[in-house]
Coordinates of N, CA and C and ligand atoms in Angstrom, one line a residue:
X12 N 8.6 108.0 -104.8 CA 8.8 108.9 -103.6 C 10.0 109.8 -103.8
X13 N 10.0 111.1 -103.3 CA 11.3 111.7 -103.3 C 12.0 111.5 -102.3
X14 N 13.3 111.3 -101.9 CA 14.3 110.7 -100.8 C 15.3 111.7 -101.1
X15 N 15.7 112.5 -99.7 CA 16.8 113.5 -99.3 C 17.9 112.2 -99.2
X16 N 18.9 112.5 -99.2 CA 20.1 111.9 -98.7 C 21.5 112.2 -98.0
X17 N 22.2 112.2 -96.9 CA 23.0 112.6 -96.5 C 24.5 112.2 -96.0
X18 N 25.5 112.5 -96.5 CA 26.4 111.5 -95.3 C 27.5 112.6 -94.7
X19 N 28.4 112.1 -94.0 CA 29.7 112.9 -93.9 C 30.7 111.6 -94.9
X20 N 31.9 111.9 -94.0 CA 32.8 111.2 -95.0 C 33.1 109.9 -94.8
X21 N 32.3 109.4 -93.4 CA 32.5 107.7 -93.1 C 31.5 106.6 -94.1
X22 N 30.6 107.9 -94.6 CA 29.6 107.1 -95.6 C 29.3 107.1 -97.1
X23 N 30.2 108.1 -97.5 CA 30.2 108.2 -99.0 C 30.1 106.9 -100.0
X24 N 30.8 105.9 -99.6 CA 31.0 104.9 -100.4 C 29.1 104.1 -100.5
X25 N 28.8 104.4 -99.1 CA 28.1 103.3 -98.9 C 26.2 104.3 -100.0
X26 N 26.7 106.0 -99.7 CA 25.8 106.9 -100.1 C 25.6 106.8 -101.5
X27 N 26.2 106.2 -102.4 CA 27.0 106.1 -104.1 C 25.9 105.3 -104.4
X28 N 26.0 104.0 -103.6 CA 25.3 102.6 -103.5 C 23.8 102.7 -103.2
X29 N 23.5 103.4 -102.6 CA 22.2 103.4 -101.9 C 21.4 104.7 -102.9
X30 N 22.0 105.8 -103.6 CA 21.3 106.1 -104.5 C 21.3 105.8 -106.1
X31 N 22.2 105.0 -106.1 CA 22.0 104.1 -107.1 C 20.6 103.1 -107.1
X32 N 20.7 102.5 -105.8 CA 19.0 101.4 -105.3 C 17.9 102.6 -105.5
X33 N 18.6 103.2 -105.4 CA 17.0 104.1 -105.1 C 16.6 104.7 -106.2
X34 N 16.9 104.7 -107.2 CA 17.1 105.0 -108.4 C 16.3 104.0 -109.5
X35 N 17.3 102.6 -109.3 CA 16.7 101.6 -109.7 C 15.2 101.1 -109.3
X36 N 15.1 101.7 -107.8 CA 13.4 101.1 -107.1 C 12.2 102.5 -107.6
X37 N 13.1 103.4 -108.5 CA 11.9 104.4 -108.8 C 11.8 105.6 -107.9
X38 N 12.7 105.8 -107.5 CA 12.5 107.1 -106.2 C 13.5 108.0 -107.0
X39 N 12.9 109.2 -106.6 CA 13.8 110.7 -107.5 C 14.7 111.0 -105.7
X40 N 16.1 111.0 -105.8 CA 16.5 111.3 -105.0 C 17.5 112.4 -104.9
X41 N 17.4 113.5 -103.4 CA 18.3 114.5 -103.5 C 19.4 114.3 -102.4
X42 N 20.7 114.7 -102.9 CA 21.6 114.1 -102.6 C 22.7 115.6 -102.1
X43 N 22.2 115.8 -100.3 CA 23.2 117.3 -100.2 C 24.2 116.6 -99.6
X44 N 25.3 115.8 -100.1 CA 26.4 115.5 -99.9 C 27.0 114.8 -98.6
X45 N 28.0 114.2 -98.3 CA 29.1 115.1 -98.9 C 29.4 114.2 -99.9
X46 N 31.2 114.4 -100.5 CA 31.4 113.8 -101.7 C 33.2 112.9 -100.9
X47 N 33.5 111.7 -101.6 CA 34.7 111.2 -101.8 C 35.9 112.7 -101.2
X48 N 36.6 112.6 -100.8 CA 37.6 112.3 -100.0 C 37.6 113.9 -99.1
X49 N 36.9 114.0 -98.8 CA 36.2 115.7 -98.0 C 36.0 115.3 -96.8
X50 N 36.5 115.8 -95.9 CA 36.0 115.4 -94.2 C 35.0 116.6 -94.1
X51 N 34.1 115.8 -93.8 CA 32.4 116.4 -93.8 C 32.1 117.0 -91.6
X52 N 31.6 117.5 -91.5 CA 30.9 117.9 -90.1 C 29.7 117.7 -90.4
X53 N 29.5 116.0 -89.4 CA 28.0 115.4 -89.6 C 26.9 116.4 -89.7
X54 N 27.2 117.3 -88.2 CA 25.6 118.2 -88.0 C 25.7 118.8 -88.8
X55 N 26.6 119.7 -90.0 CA 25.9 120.3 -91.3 C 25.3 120.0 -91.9
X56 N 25.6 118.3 -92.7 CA 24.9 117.5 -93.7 C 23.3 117.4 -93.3
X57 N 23.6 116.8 -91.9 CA 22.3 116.3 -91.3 C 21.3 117.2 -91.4
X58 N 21.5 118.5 -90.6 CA 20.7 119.5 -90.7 C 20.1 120.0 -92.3
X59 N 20.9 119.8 -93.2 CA 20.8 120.3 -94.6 C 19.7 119.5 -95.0
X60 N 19.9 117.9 -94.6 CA 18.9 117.1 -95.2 C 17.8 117.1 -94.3
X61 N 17.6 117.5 -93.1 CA 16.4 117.6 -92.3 C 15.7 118.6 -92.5
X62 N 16.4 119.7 -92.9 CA 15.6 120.9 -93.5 C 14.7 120.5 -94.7
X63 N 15.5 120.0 -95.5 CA 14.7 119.5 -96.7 C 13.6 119.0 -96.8
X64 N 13.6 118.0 -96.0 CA 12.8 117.1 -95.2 C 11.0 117.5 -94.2
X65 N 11.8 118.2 -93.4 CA 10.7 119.2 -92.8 C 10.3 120.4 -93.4
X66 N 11.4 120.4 -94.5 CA 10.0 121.9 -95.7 C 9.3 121.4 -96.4
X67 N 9.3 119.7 -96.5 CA 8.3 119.1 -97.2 C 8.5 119.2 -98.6
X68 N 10.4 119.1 -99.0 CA 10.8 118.7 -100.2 C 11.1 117.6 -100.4
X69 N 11.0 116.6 -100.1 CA 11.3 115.4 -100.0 C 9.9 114.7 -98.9
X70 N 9.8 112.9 -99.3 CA 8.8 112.6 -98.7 C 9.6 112.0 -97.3
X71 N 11.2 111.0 -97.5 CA 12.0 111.0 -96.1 C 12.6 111.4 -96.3
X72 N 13.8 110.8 -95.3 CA 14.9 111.1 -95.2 C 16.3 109.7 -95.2
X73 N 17.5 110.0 -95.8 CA 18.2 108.9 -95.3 C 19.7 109.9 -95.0
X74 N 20.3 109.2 -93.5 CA 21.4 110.0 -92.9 C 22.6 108.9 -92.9
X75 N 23.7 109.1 -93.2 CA 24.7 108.3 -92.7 C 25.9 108.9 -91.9
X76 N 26.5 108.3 -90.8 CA 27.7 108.8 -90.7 C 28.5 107.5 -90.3
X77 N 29.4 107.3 -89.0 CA 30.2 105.9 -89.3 C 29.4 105.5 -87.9
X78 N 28.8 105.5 -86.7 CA 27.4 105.3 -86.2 C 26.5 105.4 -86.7
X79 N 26.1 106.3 -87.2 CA 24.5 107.0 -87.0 C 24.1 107.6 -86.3
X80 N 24.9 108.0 -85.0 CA 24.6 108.6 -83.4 C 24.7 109.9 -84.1
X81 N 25.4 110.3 -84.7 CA 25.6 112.1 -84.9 C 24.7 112.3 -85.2
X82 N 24.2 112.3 -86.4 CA 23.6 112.3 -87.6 C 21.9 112.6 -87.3
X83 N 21.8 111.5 -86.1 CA 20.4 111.3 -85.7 C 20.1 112.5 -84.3
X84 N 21.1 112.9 -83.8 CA 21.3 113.6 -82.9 C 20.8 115.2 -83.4
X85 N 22.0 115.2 -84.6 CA 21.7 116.3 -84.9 C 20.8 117.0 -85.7
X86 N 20.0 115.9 -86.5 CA 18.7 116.3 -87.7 C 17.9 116.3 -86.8
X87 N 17.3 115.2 -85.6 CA 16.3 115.7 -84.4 C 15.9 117.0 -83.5
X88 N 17.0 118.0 -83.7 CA 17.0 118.8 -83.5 C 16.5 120.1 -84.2
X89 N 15.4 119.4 -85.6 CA 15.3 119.9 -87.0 C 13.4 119.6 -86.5
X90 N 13.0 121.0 -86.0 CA 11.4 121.0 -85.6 C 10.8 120.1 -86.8
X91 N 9.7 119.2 -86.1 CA 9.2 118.0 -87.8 C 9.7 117.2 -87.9
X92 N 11.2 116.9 -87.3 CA 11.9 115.5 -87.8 C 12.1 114.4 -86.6
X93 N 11.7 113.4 -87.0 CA 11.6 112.4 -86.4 C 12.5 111.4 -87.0
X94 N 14.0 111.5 -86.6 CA 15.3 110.5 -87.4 C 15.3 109.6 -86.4
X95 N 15.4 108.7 -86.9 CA 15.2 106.8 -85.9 C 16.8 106.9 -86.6
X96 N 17.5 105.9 -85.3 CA 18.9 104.7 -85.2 C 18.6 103.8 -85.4
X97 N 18.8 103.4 -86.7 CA 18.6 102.3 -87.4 C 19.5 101.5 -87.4
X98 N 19.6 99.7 -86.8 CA 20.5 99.2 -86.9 C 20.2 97.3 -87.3
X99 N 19.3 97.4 -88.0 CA 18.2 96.3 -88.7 C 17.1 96.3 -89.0
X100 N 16.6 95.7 -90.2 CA 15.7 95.9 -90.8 C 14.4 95.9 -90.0
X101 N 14.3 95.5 -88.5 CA 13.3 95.2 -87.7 C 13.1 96.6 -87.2
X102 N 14.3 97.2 -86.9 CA 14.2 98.2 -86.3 C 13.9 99.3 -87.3
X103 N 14.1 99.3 -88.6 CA 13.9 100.0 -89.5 C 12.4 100.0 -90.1
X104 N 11.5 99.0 -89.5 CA 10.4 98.7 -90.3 C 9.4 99.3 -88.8
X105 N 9.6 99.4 -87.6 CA 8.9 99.4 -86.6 C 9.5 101.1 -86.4
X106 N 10.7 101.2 -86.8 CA 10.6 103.4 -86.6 C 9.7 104.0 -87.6
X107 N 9.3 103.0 -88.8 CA 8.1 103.9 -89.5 C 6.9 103.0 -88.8
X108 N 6.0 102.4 -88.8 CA 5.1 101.4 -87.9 C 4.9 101.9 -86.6
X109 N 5.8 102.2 -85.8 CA 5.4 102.9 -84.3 C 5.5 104.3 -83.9
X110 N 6.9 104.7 -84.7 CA 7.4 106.5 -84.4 C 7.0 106.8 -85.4
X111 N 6.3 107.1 -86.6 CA 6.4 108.0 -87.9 C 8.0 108.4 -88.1
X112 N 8.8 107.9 -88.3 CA 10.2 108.4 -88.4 C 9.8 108.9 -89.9
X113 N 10.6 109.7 -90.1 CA 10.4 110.4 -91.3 C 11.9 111.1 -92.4
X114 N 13.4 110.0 -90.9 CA 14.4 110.3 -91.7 C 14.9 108.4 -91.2
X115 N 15.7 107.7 -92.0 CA 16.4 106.5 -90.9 C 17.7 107.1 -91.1
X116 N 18.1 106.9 -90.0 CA 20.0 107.2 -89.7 C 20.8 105.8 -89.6
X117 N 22.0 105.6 -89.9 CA 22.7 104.5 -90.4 C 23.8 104.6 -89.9
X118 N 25.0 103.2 -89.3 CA 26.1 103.7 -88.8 C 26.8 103.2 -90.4
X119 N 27.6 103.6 -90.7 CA 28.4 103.3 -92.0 C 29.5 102.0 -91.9
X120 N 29.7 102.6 -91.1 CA 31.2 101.8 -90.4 C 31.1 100.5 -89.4
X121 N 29.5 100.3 -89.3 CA 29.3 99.2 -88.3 C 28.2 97.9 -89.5
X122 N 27.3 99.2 -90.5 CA 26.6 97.9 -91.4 C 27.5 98.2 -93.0
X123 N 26.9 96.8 -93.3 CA 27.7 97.0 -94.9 C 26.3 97.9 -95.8
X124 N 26.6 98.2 -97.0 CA 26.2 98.9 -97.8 C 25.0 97.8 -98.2
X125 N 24.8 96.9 -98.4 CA 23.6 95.8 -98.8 C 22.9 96.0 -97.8
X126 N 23.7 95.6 -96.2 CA 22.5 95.8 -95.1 C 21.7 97.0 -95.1
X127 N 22.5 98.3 -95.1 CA 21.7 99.3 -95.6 C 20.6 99.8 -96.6
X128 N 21.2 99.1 -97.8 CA 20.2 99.3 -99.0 C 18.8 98.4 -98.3
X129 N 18.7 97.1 -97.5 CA 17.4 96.3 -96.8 C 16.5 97.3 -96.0
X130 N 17.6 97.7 -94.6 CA 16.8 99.0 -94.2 C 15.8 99.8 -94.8
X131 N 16.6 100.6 -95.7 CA 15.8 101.4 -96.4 C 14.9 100.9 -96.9
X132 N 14.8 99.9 -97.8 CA 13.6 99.3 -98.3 C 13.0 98.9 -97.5
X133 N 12.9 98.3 -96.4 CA 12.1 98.4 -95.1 C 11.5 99.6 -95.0
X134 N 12.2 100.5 -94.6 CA 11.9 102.0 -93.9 C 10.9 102.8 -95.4
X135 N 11.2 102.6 -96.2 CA 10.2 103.1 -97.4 C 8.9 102.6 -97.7
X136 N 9.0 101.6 -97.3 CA 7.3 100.4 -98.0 C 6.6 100.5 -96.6
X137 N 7.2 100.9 -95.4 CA 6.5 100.5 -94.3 C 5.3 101.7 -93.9
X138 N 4.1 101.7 -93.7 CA 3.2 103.0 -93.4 C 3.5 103.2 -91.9
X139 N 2.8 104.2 -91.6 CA 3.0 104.3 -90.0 C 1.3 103.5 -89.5
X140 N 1.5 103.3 -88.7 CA 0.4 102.2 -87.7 C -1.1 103.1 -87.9
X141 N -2.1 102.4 -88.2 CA -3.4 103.2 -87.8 C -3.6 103.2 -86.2
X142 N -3.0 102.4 -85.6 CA -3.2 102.1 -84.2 C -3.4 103.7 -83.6
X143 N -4.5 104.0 -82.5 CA -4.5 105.2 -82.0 C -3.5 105.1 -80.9
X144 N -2.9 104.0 -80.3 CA -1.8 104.4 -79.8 C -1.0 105.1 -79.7
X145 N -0.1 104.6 -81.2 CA 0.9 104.8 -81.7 C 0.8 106.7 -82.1
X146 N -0.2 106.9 -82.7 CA -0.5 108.5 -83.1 C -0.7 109.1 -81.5
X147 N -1.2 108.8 -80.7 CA -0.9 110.0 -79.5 C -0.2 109.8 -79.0
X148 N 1.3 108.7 -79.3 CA 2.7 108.9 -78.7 C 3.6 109.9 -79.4
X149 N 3.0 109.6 -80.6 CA 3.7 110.7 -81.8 C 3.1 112.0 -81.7
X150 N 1.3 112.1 -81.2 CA 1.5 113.5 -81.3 C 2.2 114.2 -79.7
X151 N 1.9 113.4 -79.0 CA 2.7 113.7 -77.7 C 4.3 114.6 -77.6
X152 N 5.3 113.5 -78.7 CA 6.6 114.1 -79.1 C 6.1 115.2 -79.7
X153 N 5.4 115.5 -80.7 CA 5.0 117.2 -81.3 C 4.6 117.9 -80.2
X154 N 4.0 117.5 -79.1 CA 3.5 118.8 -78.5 C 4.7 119.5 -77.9
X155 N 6.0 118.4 -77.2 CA 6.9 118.6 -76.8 C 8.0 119.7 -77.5
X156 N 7.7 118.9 -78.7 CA 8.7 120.1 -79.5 C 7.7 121.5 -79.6
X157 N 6.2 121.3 -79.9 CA 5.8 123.2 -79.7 C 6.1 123.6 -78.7
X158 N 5.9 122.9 -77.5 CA 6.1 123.8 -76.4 C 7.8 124.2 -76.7
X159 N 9.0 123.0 -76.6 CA 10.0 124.0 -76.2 C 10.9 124.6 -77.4
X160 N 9.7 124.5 -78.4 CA 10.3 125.7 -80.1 C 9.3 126.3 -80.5
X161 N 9.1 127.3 -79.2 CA 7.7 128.1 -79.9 C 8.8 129.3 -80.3
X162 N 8.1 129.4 -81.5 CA 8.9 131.0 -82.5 C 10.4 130.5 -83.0
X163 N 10.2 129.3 -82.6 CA 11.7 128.7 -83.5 C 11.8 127.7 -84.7
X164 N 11.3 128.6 -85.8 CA 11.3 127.8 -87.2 C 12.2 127.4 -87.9
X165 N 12.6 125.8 -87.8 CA 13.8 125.6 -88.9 C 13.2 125.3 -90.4
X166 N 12.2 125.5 -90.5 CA 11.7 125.2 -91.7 C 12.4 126.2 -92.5
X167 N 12.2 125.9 -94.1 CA 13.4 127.1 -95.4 C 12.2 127.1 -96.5
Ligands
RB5_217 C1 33.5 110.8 -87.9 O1 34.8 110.3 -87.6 C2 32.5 110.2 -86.9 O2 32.7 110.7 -85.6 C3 31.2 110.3 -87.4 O3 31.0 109.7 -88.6 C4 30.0 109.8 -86.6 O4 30.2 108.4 -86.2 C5 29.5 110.6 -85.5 O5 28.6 110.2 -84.8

C-alpha cells in the first residue's frame, strides 16, 4: 500500500517510528512532514496529506498532532476525506469497517508510539464492511459534502 503521512511538532518522534513499521510491513510511504525541532501549524500538514490522499496518491492516510483533534478537523475539510479520531485499536478497526475512513488521526501526546504503530496496523488490514448499511451511511456523508462543495475542488 502507499501511506501519506503527517505530523506537526507534538508528533515527530512518534512519525520516525511509525514510518519505519511501515516500511518494515511493506508499504512505500510519503512523508509531508514536519521534521524535529520546527513548530509546525497542524492545518498545513493535514491539509498537505489530505490532498494527497484525495488525488488518489496514496491508498490512506496517517495524521498526528498532540490530540488528533486538529489534524482530523482540519484534513475533513479536504472534499474525499474521511479522517477518523483514533484512540484504540477498536476504534481504529471499526473507522475502516463502518466509515470507510481513509485517513486515522492520532493524539501524540496522549498514546505512545507502539500503541500507535497497533492502530495503524488495524486501520490498514481492515476492509470497509460489505454491509449495505454501512455504504449508504457513507454515501449519505458524500452527498453532504456535494451538496455544500459544489465547484469547490480540493483535489491537485
Ligand atoms: C500543538 O501544541 C497542539 O495544539 C496540537 O498538536 C494539537 O493537539 C491540536 O489539535
Amino acid at each position: 500500500m502507499h501511506i501519506t503521512i503527517g505530523t506537526d511538532h507534538a508528533g515527530y518522534k512518534h512519525k520516525d517510528y511509525l514510518v519505519q513499521l511501515m516500511g518494515t510491513l511493506g508499504h512505500t510511504v510519503s512523508d509531508v512532514g514536519g521534521c524535529q525541532g520546527q513548530s509546525t501549524d497542524y492545518p498545513l500538514i493535514a491539509i498537505k496529506a489530505a490532498q494527497h490522499v484525495a488525488a488518489g496518491k496514496a491508498d490512506l492516510g496517517i495524521l498526528l498532532c498532540g490530540t488528533g483533534i486538529g489534524v482530523s478537523i482540519a484534513a475533513n475539510k479536504v472534499k474525499g476525506i474521511r479522517a477518523a479520531l483514533c484512540w484504540n485499536r477498536e476504534t481504529a478497526l471499526l473507522a475502516r469497517k463502518h466509515n470507510n475512513a481513509n485517513m486515522i488521526c492520532m493524539g501524540a501526546r496522549l498514546l505512545d508510539e507502539k500503541a500507535c504503530g497497533e492502530m495503524i496496523k488495524a486501520f490498514l488490514s481492515e476492509p470497509f464492511s460489505k454491509q449495505e448499511r454501512h455504504h449508504r451511511r457513507v454515501n449519505q456523508i458524500s452527498n453532504i459534502e456535494e451538496r455544500n462543495c459544489a465547484g469547490d475542488d480540493h483535489k491537485q
